């Protein structure tokens, strides 16, 4: 447990530093918007590409790790959709439902990769990257489709949904990194030096941006929607993921990575998507904030259960 807390501590310190900077040195939204775009479109994709380029996938249980997380994300998505009528009767409208859906199914990649690397080094980073390959396309397709159906003022066509997913830079980064790895494309030394430098900067900057986006108002008395979104992501999702991982026969480090990826809070990029497509963005901001705070408690427990 001490090793887990030691690995998590720098992550949450950086998130809290983002909160402090947002209310002191960098108060302008444009400053954080620029950092968010830089991280999302350049730094983080470069980290994914370089991690997958250097990963020895022959030693990584791609099917087991990816399959367990893919199925857990699918199961959570189907559960949320099945509960839509019940939530509707509790006065949770369409836009609010989309925020619960995103809050329950999406995951904070910066936190997952940081904790995986802190605990297990390059192996943990490679395993977490494999998890991303499995999860990112699915949750993006589902999130856009759910928003288009339940929240968007104008119903999105299948083509519009597909284009939103296709333009996701993280999906492209995973695809490029995998192709280079599998085909064994030779890359010059200067590539690795530049890519490593950009990749190393992505996680700390991403965590600062995460902290800057947290919404602390109203957290002492969370609404039903916030409570459901937090419980589904921090309790039910890890249980689903670990149960499926054990069914795949995963143990040791592989199982711990499943616990990490299953227990992380929701990605702040979900908030951006909610704003763009008519979701209940303030509700989702509260879900993400409370998840991030409580994950400091629930993540060590989830990891310790399999360590």
XYZ file of C-alpha atoms in Angstrom:
307
model
C 0.000 0.000 0.000
C 2.858 2.399 0.788
C 4.325 1.927 -2.713
C 0.940 2.582 -4.291
C 0.417 5.784 -2.300
C 3.960 6.910 -3.159
C 3.194 6.409 -6.864
C -0.121 8.258 -6.632
C 1.142 11.174 -4.536
C 3.048 13.020 -7.324
C 0.020 12.640 -9.618
C -2.392 14.268 -7.191
C 0.138 16.931 -6.158
C 0.373 17.998 -9.807
C -3.436 18.054 -10.072
C -3.700 20.221 -6.948
C -0.935 22.484 -8.288
C -3.122 22.986 -11.363
C -5.952 24.099 -9.068
C -3.664 26.607 -7.331
C -2.241 27.976 -10.584
C -5.760 28.369 -12.038
C -6.682 30.680 -9.160
C -3.384 32.559 -8.862
C -0.732 32.789 -11.583
C -2.777 31.669 -14.625
C -6.339 32.898 -14.237
C -7.200 33.361 -17.906
C -9.198 30.631 -19.626
C -7.213 31.200 -22.820
C -3.981 30.180 -21.090
C -5.358 26.805 -20.087
C -7.189 26.338 -23.363
C -3.882 26.696 -25.196
C -2.162 24.186 -22.923
C -5.094 21.787 -23.287
C -4.894 21.898 -27.089
C -1.111 21.528 -27.067
C -1.336 18.476 -24.844
C -4.279 16.891 -26.644
C -3.079 17.387 -30.204
C 0.734 17.229 -29.871
C 2.313 16.146 -26.594
C 0.027 13.306 -25.570
C -0.244 11.724 -29.047
C 3.565 11.809 -29.248
C 3.799 9.984 -25.917
C 1.441 7.286 -27.190
C 3.275 6.876 -30.489
C 6.687 6.673 -28.840
C 5.525 4.301 -26.097
C 4.032 1.902 -28.635
C 7.034 2.224 -30.967
C 9.401 1.157 -28.178
C 7.119 -1.440 -26.556
C 7.925 -5.136 -26.861
C 4.373 -6.248 -27.581
C 5.435 -9.890 -27.734
C 5.790 -9.771 -23.944
C 2.512 -7.949 -23.369
C -0.775 -9.910 -23.072
C -2.532 -7.648 -25.573
C -5.644 -9.812 -25.851
C -6.032 -10.265 -22.092
C -5.419 -6.672 -20.983
C -7.191 -5.087 -23.938
C -10.037 -7.608 -23.916
C -10.805 -7.223 -20.204
C -10.939 -3.432 -20.390
C -12.814 -3.398 -23.683
C -15.501 -5.706 -22.327
C -15.769 -3.803 -19.044
C -16.268 -0.512 -20.918
C -18.853 -2.195 -23.141
C -20.667 -3.698 -20.139
C -20.758 -0.337 -18.346
C -22.064 1.379 -21.476
C -24.866 -1.155 -21.881
C -25.741 -0.907 -18.182
C -26.073 2.876 -18.401
C -28.308 2.583 -21.457
C -30.439 -0.059 -19.735
C -30.887 2.260 -16.736
C -31.922 5.241 -18.877
C -35.703 4.724 -18.302
C -35.215 4.455 -14.530
C -33.014 7.554 -14.422
C -35.584 9.430 -16.496
C -38.224 8.713 -13.869
C -35.872 10.307 -11.315
C -35.974 13.607 -13.258
C -32.613 13.091 -14.957
C -33.104 14.526 -18.445
C -31.293 13.636 -21.672
C -28.322 16.031 -21.345
C -27.802 14.991 -17.701
C -27.915 11.320 -18.712
C -25.138 11.877 -21.252
C -22.964 13.343 -18.499
C -23.600 10.316 -16.286
C -22.790 8.069 -19.252
C -19.492 9.802 -19.985
C -18.652 9.966 -16.304
C -19.164 6.216 -15.939
C -17.366 5.017 -19.072
C -14.500 7.360 -19.992
C -11.118 7.340 -18.242
C -8.380 9.818 -17.375
C -5.437 8.730 -19.504
C -2.959 11.150 -17.905
C -3.559 9.666 -14.460
C -3.570 6.057 -15.712
C -0.288 6.404 -17.580
C 1.383 8.382 -14.782
C 0.484 5.880 -12.074
C 1.337 2.889 -14.296
C 4.754 4.365 -15.113
C 5.454 5.332 -11.487
C 4.650 1.825 -10.248
C 5.922 -0.413 -13.063
C 8.162 1.704 -15.309
C 8.285 1.060 -19.050
C 6.361 -2.214 -18.726
C 3.509 -0.465 -16.955
C 3.514 2.307 -19.544
C 3.339 -0.209 -22.399
C 0.505 -2.138 -20.750
C -1.474 1.038 -20.096
C -0.955 2.067 -23.729
C -2.375 -1.275 -24.854
C -5.362 -0.551 -22.619
C -5.815 2.774 -24.379
C -5.877 1.067 -27.776
C -8.765 -1.059 -26.543
C -10.767 1.633 -24.764
C -10.341 4.938 -26.617
C -12.105 4.061 -29.902
C -15.031 2.342 -28.169
C -15.762 5.012 -25.569
C -15.412 7.799 -28.122
C -17.882 6.169 -30.502
C -20.354 5.474 -27.697
C -20.016 8.932 -26.112
C -20.572 10.774 -29.374
C -23.502 8.520 -30.298
C -25.165 8.938 -26.879
C -24.725 12.718 -26.974
C -26.062 12.861 -30.510
C -29.154 10.865 -29.515
C -29.979 12.246 -26.064
C -28.535 15.772 -25.917
C -27.696 17.335 -29.255
C -30.229 19.968 -30.403
C -29.736 18.595 -33.908
C -29.589 14.851 -34.362
C -26.178 13.910 -35.698
C -25.915 11.737 -38.776
C -23.918 8.519 -38.756
C -21.355 10.256 -40.962
C -20.980 13.168 -38.522
C -20.500 10.759 -35.616
C -17.933 8.774 -37.593
C -16.011 11.936 -38.526
C -15.882 13.069 -34.890
C -14.343 9.745 -33.920
C -11.972 9.634 -36.886
C -10.605 13.103 -36.060
C -9.629 12.000 -32.531
C -5.820 12.451 -32.353
C -5.439 9.752 -29.696
C -6.912 7.112 -32.000
C -4.525 8.173 -34.760
C -1.568 8.117 -32.351
C -2.378 4.558 -31.251
C -2.718 3.440 -34.882
C 0.547 5.080 -35.978
C 2.512 3.687 -33.034
C 1.186 0.182 -33.628
C 1.956 0.251 -37.358
C 5.529 1.429 -36.777
C 6.013 -1.269 -34.123
C 4.575 -4.135 -36.159
C 6.230 -3.165 -39.460
C 9.534 -2.345 -37.696
C 9.917 1.006 -39.432
C 13.459 2.306 -38.733
C 13.434 5.732 -37.082
C 16.454 8.082 -36.810
C 18.014 8.937 -33.454
C 16.782 12.527 -33.695
C 13.188 11.236 -33.850
C 13.569 9.398 -30.561
C 15.228 12.362 -28.863
C 12.492 14.790 -29.899
C 9.646 12.321 -29.304
C 10.951 11.379 -25.849
C 11.248 15.055 -24.863
C 7.697 15.858 -26.014
C 6.271 12.693 -24.467
C 7.890 13.304 -21.072
C 6.318 16.757 -20.895
C 2.808 15.535 -21.733
C 1.918 13.874 -18.433
C 2.855 16.684 -15.999
C 1.248 19.335 -18.225
C -1.828 17.144 -18.689
C -2.192 16.730 -14.944
C -1.873 20.495 -14.395
C -4.604 21.068 -16.993
C -6.758 18.464 -15.248
C -6.435 20.337 -11.968
C -7.203 23.672 -13.599
C -10.458 22.276 -14.965
C -11.830 21.024 -11.641
C -15.060 22.626 -10.405
C -15.156 22.743 -6.600
C -18.525 24.474 -6.092
C -21.427 22.367 -4.849
C -19.370 19.274 -4.066
C -20.399 19.074 -0.412
C -23.993 18.299 -1.452
C -23.725 16.316 -4.700
C -26.861 15.729 -6.745
C -28.208 12.298 -7.664
C -26.591 12.535 -11.104
C -23.171 13.288 -9.601
C -23.510 10.444 -7.077
C -24.460 7.918 -9.765
C -21.619 9.017 -12.058
C -19.052 8.759 -9.257
C -20.263 5.399 -7.926
C -20.388 3.801 -11.373
C -16.850 4.887 -12.288
C -14.965 4.475 -9.012
C -16.724 1.368 -7.659
C -18.566 -0.562 -10.330
C -16.101 -0.116 -13.208
C -13.059 -1.447 -11.284
C -15.104 -4.431 -10.091
C -16.205 -5.210 -13.646
C -12.694 -4.831 -15.043
C -11.017 -6.963 -12.366
C -13.653 -9.693 -12.619
C -13.154 -9.921 -16.381
C -9.363 -9.770 -15.994
C -9.416 -12.757 -13.662
C -11.589 -14.599 -16.181
C -8.829 -13.936 -18.753
C -6.307 -15.419 -16.315
C -4.387 -12.188 -15.699
C -2.216 -11.899 -12.585
C 0.568 -9.777 -11.137
C 1.499 -6.590 -12.988
C -1.063 -7.227 -15.717
C -3.871 -7.405 -13.180
C -2.584 -4.293 -11.380
C -2.676 -2.300 -14.625
C -6.290 -3.375 -15.090
C -7.029 -2.093 -11.574
C -5.342 1.235 -12.338
C -7.113 1.758 -15.655
C -10.466 0.686 -14.232
C -10.233 2.936 -11.177
C -9.096 6.235 -12.705
C -11.515 9.188 -12.853
C -13.153 10.400 -16.064
C -11.215 12.330 -18.699
C -11.614 16.141 -18.736
C -11.950 15.880 -22.529
C -15.441 14.519 -21.835
C -16.341 18.001 -20.558
C -15.200 19.571 -23.831
C -17.303 17.084 -25.804
C -20.328 17.797 -23.596
C -20.017 21.530 -24.280
C -19.742 20.952 -28.007
C -22.706 18.589 -28.324
C -25.270 19.935 -25.866
C -24.594 17.741 -22.833
C -24.962 18.929 -19.227
C -21.406 20.259 -18.962
C -21.696 21.724 -15.405
C -22.967 18.366 -14.110
C -20.116 16.529 -15.817
C -17.590 18.997 -14.379
C -18.847 18.167 -10.883
C -18.699 14.422 -11.610
C -15.092 14.695 -12.834
C -14.048 16.853 -9.878
C -15.542 14.583 -7.224
C -14.168 11.483 -8.961
C -10.688 13.010 -9.048
C -10.802 13.848 -5.331
C -12.201 10.471 -4.235
C -9.866 8.523 -6.551
C -7.062 9.439 -4.152
C -8.788 6.999 -1.771
C -10.356 4.419 -4.080
C -7.401 3.865 -6.432
C -4.971 2.698 -3.722
C -7.643 0.318 -2.434
C -8.279 -1.136 -5.914
C -4.547 -1.588 -6.609
C -3.854 -3.006 -3.152
C -6.551 -5.660 -3.660
C -4.552 -7.228 -6.494
C -0.997 -6.394 -5.429
